[in-house]
Short mmCIF file of C-alpha atoms and ligand atoms in Angstrom, two decimals:
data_model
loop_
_atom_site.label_atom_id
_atom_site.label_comp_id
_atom_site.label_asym_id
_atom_site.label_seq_id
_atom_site.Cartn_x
_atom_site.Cartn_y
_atom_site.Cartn_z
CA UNK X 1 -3.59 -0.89 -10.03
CA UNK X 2 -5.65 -4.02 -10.33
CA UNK X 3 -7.88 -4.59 -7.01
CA UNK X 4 -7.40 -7.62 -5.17
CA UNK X 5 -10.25 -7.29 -2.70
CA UNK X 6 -13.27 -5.68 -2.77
CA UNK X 7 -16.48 -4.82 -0.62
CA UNK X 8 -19.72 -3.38 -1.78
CA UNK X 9 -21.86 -2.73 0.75
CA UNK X 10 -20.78 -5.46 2.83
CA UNK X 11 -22.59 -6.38 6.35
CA UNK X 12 -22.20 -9.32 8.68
CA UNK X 13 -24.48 -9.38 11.39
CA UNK X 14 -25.07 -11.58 14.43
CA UNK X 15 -28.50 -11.25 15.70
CA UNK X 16 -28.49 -7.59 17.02
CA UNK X 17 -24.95 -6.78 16.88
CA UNK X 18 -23.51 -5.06 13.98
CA UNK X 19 -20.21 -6.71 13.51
CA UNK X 20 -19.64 -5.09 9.72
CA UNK X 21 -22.45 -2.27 8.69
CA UNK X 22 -22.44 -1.96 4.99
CA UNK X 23 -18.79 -0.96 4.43
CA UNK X 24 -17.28 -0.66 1.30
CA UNK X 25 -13.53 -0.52 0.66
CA UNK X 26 -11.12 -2.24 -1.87
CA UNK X 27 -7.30 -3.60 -1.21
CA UNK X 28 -5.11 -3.16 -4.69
CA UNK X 29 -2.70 -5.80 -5.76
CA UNK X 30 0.28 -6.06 -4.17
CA UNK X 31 -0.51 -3.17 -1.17
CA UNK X 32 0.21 -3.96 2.21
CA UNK X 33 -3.16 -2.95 3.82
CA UNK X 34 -4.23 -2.83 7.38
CA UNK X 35 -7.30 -2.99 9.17
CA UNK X 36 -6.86 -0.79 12.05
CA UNK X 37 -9.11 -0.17 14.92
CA UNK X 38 -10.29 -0.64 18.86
CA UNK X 39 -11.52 -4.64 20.16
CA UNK X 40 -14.35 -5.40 18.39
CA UNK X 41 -14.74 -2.96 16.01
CA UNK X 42 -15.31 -5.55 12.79
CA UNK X 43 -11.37 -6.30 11.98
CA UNK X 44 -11.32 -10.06 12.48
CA UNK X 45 -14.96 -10.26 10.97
CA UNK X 46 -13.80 -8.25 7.57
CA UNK X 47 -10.41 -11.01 7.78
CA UNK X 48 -12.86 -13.93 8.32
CA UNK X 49 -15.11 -13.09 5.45
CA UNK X 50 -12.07 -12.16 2.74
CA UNK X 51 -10.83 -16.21 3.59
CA UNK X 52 -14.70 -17.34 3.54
CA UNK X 53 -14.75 -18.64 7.25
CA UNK X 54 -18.08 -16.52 6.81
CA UNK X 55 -20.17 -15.47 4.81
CA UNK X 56 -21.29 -11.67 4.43
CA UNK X 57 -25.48 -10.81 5.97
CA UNK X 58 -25.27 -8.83 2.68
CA UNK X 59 -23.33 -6.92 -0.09
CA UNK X 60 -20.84 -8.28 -2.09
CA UNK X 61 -17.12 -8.82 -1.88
CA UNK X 62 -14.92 -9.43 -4.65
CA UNK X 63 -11.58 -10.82 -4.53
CA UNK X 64 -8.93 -10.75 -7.56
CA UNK X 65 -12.70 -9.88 -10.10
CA UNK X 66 -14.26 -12.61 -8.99
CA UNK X 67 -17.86 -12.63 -6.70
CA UNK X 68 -16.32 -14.92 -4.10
CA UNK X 69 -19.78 -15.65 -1.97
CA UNK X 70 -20.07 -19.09 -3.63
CA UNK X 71 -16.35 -20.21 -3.12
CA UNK X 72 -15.32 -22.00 0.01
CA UNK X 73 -12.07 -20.96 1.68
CA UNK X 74 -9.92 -23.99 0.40
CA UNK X 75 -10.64 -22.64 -2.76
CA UNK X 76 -9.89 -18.77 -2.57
CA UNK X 77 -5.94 -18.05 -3.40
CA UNK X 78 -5.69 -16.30 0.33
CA UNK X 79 -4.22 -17.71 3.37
CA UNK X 80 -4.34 -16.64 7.15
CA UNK X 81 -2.03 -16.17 9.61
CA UNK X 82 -3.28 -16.33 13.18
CA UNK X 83 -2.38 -14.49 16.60
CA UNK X 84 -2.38 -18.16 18.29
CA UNK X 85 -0.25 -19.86 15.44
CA UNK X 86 -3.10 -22.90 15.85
CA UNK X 87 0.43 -25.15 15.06
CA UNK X 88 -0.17 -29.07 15.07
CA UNK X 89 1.67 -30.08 18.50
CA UNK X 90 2.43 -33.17 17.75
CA UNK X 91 3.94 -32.66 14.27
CA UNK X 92 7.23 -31.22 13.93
CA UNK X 93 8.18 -28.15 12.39
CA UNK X 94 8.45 -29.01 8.57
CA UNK X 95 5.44 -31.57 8.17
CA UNK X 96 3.51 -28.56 10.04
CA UNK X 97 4.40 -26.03 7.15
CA UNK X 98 4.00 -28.82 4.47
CA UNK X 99 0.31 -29.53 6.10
CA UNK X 100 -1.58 -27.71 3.35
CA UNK X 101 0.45 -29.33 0.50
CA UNK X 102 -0.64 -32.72 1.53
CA UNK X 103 -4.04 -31.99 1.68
CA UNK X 104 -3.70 -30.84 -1.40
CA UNK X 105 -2.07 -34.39 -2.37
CA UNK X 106 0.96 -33.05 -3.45
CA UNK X 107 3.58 -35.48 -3.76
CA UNK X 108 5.73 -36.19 -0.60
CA UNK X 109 9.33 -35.02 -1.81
CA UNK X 110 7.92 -32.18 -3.93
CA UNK X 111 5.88 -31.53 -0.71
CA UNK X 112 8.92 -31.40 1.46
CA UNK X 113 10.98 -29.14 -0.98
CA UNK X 114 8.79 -26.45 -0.85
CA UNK X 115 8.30 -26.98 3.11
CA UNK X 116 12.12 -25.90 3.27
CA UNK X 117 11.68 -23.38 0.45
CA UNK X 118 8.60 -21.73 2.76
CA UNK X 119 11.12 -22.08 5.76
CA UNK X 120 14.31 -20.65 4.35
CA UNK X 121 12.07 -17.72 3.77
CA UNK X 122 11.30 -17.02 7.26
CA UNK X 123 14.71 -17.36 8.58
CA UNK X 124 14.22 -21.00 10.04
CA UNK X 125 16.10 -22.74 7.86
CA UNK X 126 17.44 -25.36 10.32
CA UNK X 127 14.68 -26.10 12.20
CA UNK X 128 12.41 -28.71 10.14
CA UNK X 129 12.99 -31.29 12.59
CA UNK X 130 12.03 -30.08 16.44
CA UNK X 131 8.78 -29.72 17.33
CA UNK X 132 6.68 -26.23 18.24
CA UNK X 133 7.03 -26.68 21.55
CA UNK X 134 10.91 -26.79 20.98
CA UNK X 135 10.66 -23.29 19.41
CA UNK X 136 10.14 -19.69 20.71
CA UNK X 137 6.83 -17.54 20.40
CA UNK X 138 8.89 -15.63 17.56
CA UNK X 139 10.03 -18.55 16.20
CA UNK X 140 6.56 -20.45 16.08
CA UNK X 141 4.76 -17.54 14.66
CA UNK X 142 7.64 -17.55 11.90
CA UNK X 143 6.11 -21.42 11.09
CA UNK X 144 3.09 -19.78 10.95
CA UNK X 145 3.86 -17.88 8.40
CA UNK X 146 5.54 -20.60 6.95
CA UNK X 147 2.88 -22.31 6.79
CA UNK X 148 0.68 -19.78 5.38
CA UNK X 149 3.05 -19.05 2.46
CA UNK X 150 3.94 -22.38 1.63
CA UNK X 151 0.86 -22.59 -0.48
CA UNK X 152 1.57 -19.84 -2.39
CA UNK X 153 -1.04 -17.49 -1.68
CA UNK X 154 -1.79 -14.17 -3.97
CA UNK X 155 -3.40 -12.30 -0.57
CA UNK X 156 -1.85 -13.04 2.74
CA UNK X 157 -4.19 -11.94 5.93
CA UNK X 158 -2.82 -11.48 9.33
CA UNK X 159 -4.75 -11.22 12.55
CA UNK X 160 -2.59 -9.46 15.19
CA UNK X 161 0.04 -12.05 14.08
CA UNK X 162 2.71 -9.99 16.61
CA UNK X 163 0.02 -9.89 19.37
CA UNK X 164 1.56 -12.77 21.85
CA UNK X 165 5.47 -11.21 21.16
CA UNK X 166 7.58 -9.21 23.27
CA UNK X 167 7.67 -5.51 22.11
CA UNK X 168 11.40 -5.92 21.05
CA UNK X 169 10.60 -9.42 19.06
CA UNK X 170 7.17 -7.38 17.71
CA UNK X 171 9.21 -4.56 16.33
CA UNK X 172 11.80 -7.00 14.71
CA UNK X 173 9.22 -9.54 13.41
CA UNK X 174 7.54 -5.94 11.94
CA UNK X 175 10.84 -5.03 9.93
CA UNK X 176 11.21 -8.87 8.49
CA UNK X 177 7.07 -8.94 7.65
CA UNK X 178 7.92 -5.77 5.18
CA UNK X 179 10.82 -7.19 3.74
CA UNK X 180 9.45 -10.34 3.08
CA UNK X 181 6.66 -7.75 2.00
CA UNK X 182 8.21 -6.36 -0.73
CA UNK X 183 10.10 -9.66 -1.59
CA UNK X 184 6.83 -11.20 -2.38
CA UNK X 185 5.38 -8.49 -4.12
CA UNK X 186 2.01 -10.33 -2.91
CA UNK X 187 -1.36 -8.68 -1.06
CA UNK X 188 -0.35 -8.65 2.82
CA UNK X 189 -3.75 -7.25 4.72
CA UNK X 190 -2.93 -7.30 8.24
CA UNK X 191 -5.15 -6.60 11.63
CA UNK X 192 -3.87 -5.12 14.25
CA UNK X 193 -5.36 -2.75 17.04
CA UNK X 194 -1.72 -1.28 17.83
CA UNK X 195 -1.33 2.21 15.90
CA UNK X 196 2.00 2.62 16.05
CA UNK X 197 2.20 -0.54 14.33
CA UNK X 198 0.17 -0.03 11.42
CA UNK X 199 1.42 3.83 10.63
CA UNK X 200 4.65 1.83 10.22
CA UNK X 201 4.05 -0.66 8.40
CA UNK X 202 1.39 0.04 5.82
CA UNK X 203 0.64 1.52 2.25
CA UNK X 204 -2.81 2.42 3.36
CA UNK X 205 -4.81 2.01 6.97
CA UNK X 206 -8.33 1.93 7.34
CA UNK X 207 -9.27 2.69 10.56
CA UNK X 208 -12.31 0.73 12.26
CA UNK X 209 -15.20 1.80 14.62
CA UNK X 210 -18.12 0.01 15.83
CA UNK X 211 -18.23 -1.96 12.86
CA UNK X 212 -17.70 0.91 10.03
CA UNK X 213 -15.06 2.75 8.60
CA UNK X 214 -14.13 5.94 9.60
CA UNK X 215 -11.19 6.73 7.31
CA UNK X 216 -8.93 4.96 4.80
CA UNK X 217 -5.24 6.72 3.91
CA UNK X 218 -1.74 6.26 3.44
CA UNK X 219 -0.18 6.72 7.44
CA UNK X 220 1.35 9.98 6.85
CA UNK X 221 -2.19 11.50 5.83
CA UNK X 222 -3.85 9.93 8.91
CA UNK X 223 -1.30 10.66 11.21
CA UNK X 224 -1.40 14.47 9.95
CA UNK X 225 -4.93 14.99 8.42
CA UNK X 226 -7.43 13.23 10.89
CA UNK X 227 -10.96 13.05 9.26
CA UNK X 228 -12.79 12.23 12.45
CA UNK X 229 -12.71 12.84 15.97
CA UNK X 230 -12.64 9.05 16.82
CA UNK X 231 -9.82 9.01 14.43
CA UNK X 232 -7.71 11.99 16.01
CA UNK X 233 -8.03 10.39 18.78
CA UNK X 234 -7.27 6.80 18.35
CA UNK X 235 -4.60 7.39 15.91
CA UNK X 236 -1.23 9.25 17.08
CA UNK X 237 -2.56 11.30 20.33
CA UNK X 238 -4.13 14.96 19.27
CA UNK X 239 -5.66 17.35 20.99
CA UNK X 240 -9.73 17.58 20.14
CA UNK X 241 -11.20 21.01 20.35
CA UNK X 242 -14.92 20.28 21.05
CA UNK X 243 -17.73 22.31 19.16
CA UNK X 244 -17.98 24.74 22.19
CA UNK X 245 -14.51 25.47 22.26
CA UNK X 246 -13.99 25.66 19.40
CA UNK X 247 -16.93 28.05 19.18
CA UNK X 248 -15.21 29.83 21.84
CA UNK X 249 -11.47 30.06 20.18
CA UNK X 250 -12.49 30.42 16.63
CA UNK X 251 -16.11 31.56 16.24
CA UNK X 252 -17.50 28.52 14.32
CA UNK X 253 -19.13 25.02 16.07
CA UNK X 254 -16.55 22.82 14.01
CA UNK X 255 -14.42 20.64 16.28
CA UNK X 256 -10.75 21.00 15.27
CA UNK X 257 -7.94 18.76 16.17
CA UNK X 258 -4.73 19.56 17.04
CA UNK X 259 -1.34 17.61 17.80
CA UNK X 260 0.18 17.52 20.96
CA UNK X 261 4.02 18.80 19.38
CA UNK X 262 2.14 21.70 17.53
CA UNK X 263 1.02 23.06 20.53
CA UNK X 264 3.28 25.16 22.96
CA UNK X 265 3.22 27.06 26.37
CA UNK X 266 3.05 30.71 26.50
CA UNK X 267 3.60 32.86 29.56
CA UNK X 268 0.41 34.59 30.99
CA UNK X 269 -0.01 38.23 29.35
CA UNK X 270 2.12 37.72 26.29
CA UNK X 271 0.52 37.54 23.10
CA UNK X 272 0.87 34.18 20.54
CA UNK X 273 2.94 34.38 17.46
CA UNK X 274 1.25 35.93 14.35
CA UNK X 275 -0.81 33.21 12.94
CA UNK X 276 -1.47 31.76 15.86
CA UNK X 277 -4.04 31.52 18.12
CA UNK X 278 -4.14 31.01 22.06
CA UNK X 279 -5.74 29.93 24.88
CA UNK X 280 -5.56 30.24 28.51
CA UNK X 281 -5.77 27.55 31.07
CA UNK X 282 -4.50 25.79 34.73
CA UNK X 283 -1.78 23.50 34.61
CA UNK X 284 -2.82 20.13 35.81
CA UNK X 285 0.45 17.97 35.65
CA UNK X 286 3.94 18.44 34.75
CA UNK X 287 6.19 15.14 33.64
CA UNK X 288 9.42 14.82 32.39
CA UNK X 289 9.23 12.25 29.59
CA UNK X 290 13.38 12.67 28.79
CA UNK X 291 13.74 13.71 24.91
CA UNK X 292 10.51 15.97 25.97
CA UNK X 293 7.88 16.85 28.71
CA UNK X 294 4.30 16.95 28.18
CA UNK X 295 1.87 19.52 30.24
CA UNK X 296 -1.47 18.67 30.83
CA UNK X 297 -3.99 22.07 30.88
CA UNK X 298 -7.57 22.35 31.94
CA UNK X 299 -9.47 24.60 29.30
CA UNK X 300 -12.98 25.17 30.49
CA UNK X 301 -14.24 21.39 30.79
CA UNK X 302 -11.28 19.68 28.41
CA UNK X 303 -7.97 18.95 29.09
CA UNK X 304 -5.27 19.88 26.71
CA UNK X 305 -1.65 18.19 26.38
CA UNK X 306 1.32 19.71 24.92
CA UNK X 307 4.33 17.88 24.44
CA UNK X 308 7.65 20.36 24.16
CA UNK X 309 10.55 18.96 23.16
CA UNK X 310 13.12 19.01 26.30
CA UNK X 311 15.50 21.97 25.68
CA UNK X 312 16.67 24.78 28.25
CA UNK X 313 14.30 27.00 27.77
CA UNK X 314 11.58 24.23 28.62
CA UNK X 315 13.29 23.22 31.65
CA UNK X 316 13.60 26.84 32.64
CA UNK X 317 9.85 26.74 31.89
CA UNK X 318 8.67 23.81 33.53
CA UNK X 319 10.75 24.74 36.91
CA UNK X 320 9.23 28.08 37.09
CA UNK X 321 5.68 26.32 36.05
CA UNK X 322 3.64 24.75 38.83
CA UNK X 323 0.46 22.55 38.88
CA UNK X 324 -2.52 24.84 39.96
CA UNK X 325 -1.13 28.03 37.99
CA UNK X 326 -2.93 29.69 35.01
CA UNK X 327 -1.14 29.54 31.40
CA UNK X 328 -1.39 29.99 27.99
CA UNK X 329 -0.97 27.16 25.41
CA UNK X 330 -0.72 28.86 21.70
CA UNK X 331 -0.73 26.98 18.10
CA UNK X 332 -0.40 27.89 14.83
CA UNK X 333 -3.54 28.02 12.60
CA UNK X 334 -1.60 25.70 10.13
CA UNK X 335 -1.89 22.89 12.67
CA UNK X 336 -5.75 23.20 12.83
CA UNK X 337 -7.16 20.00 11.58
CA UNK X 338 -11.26 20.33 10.79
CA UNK X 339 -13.38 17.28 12.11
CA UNK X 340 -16.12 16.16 10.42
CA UNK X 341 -17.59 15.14 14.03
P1 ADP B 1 -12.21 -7.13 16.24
O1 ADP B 1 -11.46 -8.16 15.48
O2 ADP B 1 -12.11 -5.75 15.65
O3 ADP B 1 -11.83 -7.11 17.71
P2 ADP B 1 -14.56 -8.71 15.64
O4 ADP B 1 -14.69 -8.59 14.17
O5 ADP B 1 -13.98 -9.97 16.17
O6 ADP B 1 -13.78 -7.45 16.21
O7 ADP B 1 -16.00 -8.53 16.30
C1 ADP B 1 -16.87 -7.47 15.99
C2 ADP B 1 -18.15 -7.61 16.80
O8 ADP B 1 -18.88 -8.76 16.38
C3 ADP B 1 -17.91 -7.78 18.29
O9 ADP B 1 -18.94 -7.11 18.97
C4 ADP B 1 -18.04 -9.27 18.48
O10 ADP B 1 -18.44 -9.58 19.78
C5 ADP B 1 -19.09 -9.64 17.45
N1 ADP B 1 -18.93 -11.03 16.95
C6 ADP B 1 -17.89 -11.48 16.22
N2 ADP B 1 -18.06 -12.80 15.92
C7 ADP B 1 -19.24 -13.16 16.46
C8 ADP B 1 -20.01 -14.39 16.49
N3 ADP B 1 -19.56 -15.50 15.91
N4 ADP B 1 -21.19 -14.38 17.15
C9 ADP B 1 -21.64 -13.25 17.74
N5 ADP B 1 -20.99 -12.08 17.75
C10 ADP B 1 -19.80 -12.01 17.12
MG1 MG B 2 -9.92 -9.45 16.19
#
């Protein structure tokens, strides 16, 4: 696959803060990547510096081959789409998304044509003539987009660009971003601090941590194989056995990770399954979540969840399980995951 973006080494830094600290990653053609990670971990700073609203302390970034440090955003074939929309109130709708075209001094009805064009995509097809204050949040940050892809753009970056939505709009708008996605067959790198958002959305997710990179995979492997313990924990919710635990349960210092579904209760005095191992514990907290219920255990100084899915035999459990009592949580080694940290 041909890389569209690329950073060597890159750093941006603001007097003593670290925004970006020498990472190094590349986006291929065509991927829809996302830049995943707590506030003010570097995501907006890596977005700002691929469409040259800065400039990088040091390093180099690439994007489609070429060094871009001497090219000035205008200029760079990569448009952004904003959390706040940053619409023109007093334009309407379809001279908004044709903004960038006339700039550009393209002529007015050619201008125009492609405004609609930009807007049929997006599922606004009929509203060229209100204003944005005429429009929903969904609907604005659909001109937004508009707007962005009117100039035809061969990387599209998105900062939190479902942030101000509803959850019920934000899931919709998520489904229509990856079919429009695929329709494009263009780069879509998209920030977002919301995990569940990017393990469904994305080819690939880095995940971002006080300005560095912790991991970079496809969802599936981060969801399931965890690198770090910042990213076992940020990422899906797993359990993190700390070095003394660990120590404790397995005989080596290496923290281990484990997910909250892989881990069950066992009754006091019973041993775990073959291949498994166990631990014993007091029961903090009990709750009912519905589809499942998730127990909350007190191991030494670490609490430990596991989430059961609600059947009979759980209920059966959880009514004859009380908060204060001693039990038994067991997992299979299989569902160990080694941390580096
Ligand atoms: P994110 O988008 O992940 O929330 P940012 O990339 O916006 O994080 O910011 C990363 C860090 O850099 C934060 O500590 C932030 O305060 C700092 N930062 C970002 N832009 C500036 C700036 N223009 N001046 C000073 N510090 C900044
Ligand atoms: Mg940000």
């Amino acid at each position: 696959m041909p890389v569209a973006i690329e950073f060597q080494q890159v750093s941006r830094h603001y007097g003593d803060v670290k925004a970006l600290d020498r990472v190094s990653f590349s986006v291929e053609e065509g991927e829809f990547f996302s830049m995943l990670g707590p506030s003010g971990s570097g995501k907006t700073t890596s977005l700002r510096l691929m469409a040259g609203f800065e400039q990088p302390s040091s390093g180099s970034l690439r994007l489609m081959g070429n060094e871009a440090s001497g090219t000035p955003p205008y200029a760079r074939d990569v448009n952004t789409v904003f959390q706040d929309y940053a619409l023109f109130p007093h334009m309407n709708v379809l001279d908004n998304v044709a903004y960038g075209l006339m700039v550009r001094k393209v002529p007015k009805a050619e201008r125009l044509a492609q405004a609609r064009e930009a807007l049929a995509m997006v599922a606004l097809p009929d509203h060229g003539e209100r204003t944005p204050a005429q429009l929903s949040g969904g609907q604005r940050q659909r001109v937004a987009l508009a707007r962005a892809l009117v100039n035809r753009p061969r990387i599209l970056l998105l900062d939190e660009p479902l942030g101000a939505l509803d959850l019920k709009l934000r899931e919709q708008m998520q489904v229509e971003l990856k079919v429009l996605h695929r329709k494009l067959g263009i780069t879509f790198v998209y920030v977002t601090h919301d995990q569940s958002e990017a393990l469904s959305m994305s080819d690939r997710i880095a995940v971002f941590n006080k300005g560095q990179i912790e991991q970079i995979a496809t969802p599936r492997d981060l969801y399931h194989r965890p690198r770090t313990r910042f990213v076992a924990d940020f990422v899906g919710s797993s359990n993190v056995f700390d070095a003394e635990l660990a120590h404790n349960l397995t005989g080596k210092r290496q923290p281990f990770a484990v997910r909250q579904e892989k881990i069950s209760l066992l009754a006091l005095g019973m041993s775990a399954a073959p291949g498994s191992l166990q631990v014993e514990g007091e029961v903090l907290a009990i709750q009912f979540l519905g589809a499942s219920q998730r127990v909350e255990v007190r191991v030494g100084n670490q609490t430990l969840t596991a989430l059961q899915p609600e059947s009979e035999a759980a209920s059966a459990l959880a009514a004859a399980t009380q908060a204060g009592q001693r039990i038994a949580l067991q997992w299979a080694e299989q569902h160990m995951v080694m941390l580096d940290a």
